[in-house]
């Protein structure tokens, strides 16, 4: 039996040579070939008598070859195949260049079809390089809507059409992963029909409907996956963290500021989750600087007051240290013991007593005995064999922009941690500083609850954002000189370079660093971080920057500059147009973290419409959610995610912004899962979903 999983080698028609060529298109199985969808279609369905043909239109004619000659052009470098085709109403000439085999294929006397546009020459109108086929063949390359495929060297659309058409003649078992009832309800074609329609549609409606079906399929899979994860999570139990809200009040009063409304809403949502026996699974999403730490701190405090342990994990040691400093300051008036455990730090601090450096085994022992209430560390904390006495809450500060798969992984690890409480798992909260557009949140985070900080603390000064043209470069340097004289600090971000060119990037960074140190700011201290530095080296530079031993930090874009440097007031970005808006906004968020007026300078040599329009959006708005939506709209999800290798086929990518589709898919997935929570009745569908999910690797 041939199925979609059958390797393509099993097809006798495709030889070795082609096998290796199509592997470049990621075609390895029959299913892959079926799912190599056309990028577009050309409409050759307009069949005309030769007497009525006109230029500038896509047309098809059918007739007999009445003349055929091949010549070599005067430079003797080019073959020219020329035929005359006649029907009952007239005749027309057609030409091809450099396809000598056509001489034989287009023998005089044969009946053929030609499709294309007519060109106008000295001796009348003619077809130049038209699509052709023998009239006896089922219209495939001419006379219909013809699919145009993504191609690769040596693999043409013509060849793909032929192969895919042959597939439909085989006796293939098409297993449709979408239940029949759903297809019927939504008026979508079944798999076999949809595949046929997407490759060989008779009319536009057919391929549109087929595309709709496949878009639904992807979104449906995605939703099923997240509901399955959610369902599994809901089977687990957590400790209900009992506490009295009044206990939080003194802490809130001790803050030097009022919480924003969205901070209040977020912490109440979290506290409501914590008192339940069902483990929390929540994402706290808020722009850089929106005040996520306080919200997390309230959850940590509530947990500590209820006499349970909690952890807060950051992506890097520097950030972990920063969290430790923040949290210990915030809780100085409480008798809470806070520990910092990373590769280089093992510190504990209780209330306003002094910090105490202890050994690794000592801190591990204390954690196990429950003598540390809040443990702060890096993500590796979760994976190490650390034993807790009664860990009830895990909070993770995320590092990746859209760490969908990373998040799922951490969530899994968090549930496996030796929390010390029998048959329970900790409540789980992640924090992301990348504002996620609504549609994407809906599409990807269906399995978790969201708290959103979409307003900034009131006292925040606007960061003055300016697009700087090359002629104003020196002026900007002068301005920097002045700010540094006022003891402010500066970030300079170098342009984005593809991952594969990281060496070039490093070189460029080293060069720019030298240029700035020697020519532009000879009397300033300039630091450099790039992707090639060892992590200790990176941390050392960051540390120096934090301590204001460096005036200007030059960094490549690969470097996570997530640390808080309140004294930095200028963010300068080279070739800003190469970055996504959201990313630029992230960079900008590195300044403006104090009462000093801050600036973001976007260097750009491009003054094309789109590039300027995008950067202008940044000048205008300081709201990360607004910017993310705009970014998504302007660049599309593929670019938005920052990587072309996200694994989602383009057709699906487009649909990531289609709210209606997402809602319908979610609805159907919910119905299905309610009815069959573990997909026991739909085991093949479950397999398909898992395979599909593995293919998605979002950053
Ligand atoms: P992020 O969301 O990027 O983690 P932080 O939690 O680090 O932001 O907060 C940034 C700064 O804003 C901190 O210095 C914090 O003390 C301050 N902050 C937080 N909430 C408020 C508020 N409601 N009003 C004023 N300042 C605040
Ligand atoms: Mg933060």
PDB file of C-alpha atoms and ligand atoms in Angstrom, residues 257-260 263 287-294 457 459-460 593, ligand 1:
ATOM      1  CA  UNK A 257       5.468  54.306  43.824  1.00  0.00           C
ATOM      2  CA  UNK A 258       1.910  53.278  43.057  1.00  0.00           C
ATOM      3  CA  UNK A 259       1.368  50.194  40.979  1.00  0.00           C
ATOM      4  CA  UNK A 260      -0.092  50.772  37.543  1.00  0.00           C
ATOM      5  CA  UNK A 263       0.227  45.649  37.468  1.00  0.00           C
ATOM      6  CA  UNK A 287       7.185  45.578  27.643  1.00  0.00           C
ATOM      7  CA  UNK A 288      10.665  46.164  28.938  1.00  0.00           C
ATOM      8  CA  UNK A 289      10.310  48.456  31.907  1.00  0.00           C
ATOM      9  CA  UNK A 290       6.621  47.813  32.441  1.00  0.00           C
ATOM     10  CA  UNK A 291       7.398  46.553  35.937  1.00  0.00           C
ATOM     11  CA  UNK A 292       7.150  42.795  35.771  1.00  0.00           C
ATOM     12  CA  UNK A 293       9.597  42.297  38.609  1.00  0.00           C
ATOM     13  CA  UNK A 294       7.287  43.807  41.223  1.00  0.00           C
ATOM     14  CA  UNK A 457       4.614  53.512  35.022  1.00  0.00           C
ATOM     15  CA  UNK A 459       6.755  58.748  35.833  1.00  0.00           C
ATOM     16  CA  UNK A 460       8.468  57.396  32.731  1.00  0.00           C
ATOM     17  CA  UNK A 593      15.366  53.454  33.003  1.00  0.00           C
TER      18      UNK A 593
HETATM   19  P1  LIG B   1      10.610  44.815  33.463  1.00  0.00           P
HETATM   20  O1  LIG B   1       9.149  44.660  33.162  1.00  0.00           O
HETATM   21  O2  LIG B   1      11.396  45.193  32.278  1.00  0.00           O
HETATM   22  O3  LIG B   1      11.168  43.621  34.191  1.00  0.00           O
HETATM   23  P2  LIG B   1      11.195  46.117  35.912  1.00  0.00           P
HETATM   24  O4  LIG B   1      10.361  45.259  36.751  1.00  0.00           O
HETATM   25  O5  LIG B   1      12.657  45.883  35.916  1.00  0.00           O
HETATM   26  O6  LIG B   1      10.682  46.060  34.422  1.00  0.00           O
HETATM   27  O7  LIG B   1      10.868  47.624  36.274  1.00  0.00           O
HETATM   28  C1  LIG B   1      11.583  48.684  35.732  1.00  0.00           C
HETATM   29  C2  LIG B   1      11.725  49.796  36.733  1.00  0.00           C
HETATM   30  O8  LIG B   1      10.464  50.405  36.992  1.00  0.00           O
HETATM   31  C3  LIG B   1      12.239  49.332  38.074  1.00  0.00           C
HETATM   32  O9  LIG B   1      13.196  50.240  38.485  1.00  0.00           O
HETATM   33  C4  LIG B   1      11.012  49.370  38.975  1.00  0.00           C
HETATM   34  O10 LIG B   1      11.348  49.635  40.297  1.00  0.00           O
HETATM   35  C5  LIG B   1      10.216  50.497  38.370  1.00  0.00           C
HETATM   36  N1  LIG B   1       8.761  50.366  38.549  1.00  0.00           N
HETATM   37  C6  LIG B   1       8.040  49.231  38.523  1.00  0.00           C
HETATM   38  N2  LIG B   1       6.729  49.498  38.685  1.00  0.00           N
HETATM   39  C7  LIG B   1       6.623  50.843  38.808  1.00  0.00           C
HETATM   40  C8  LIG B   1       5.506  51.739  39.007  1.00  0.00           C
HETATM   41  N3  LIG B   1       4.260  51.292  39.087  1.00  0.00           N
HETATM   42  N4  LIG B   1       5.788  53.066  39.077  1.00  0.00           N
HETATM   43  C9  LIG B   1       7.036  53.516  38.984  1.00  0.00           C
HETATM   44  N5  LIG B   1       8.118  52.735  38.814  1.00  0.00           N
HETATM   45  C10 LIG B   1       7.924  51.409  38.717  1.00  0.00           C
END
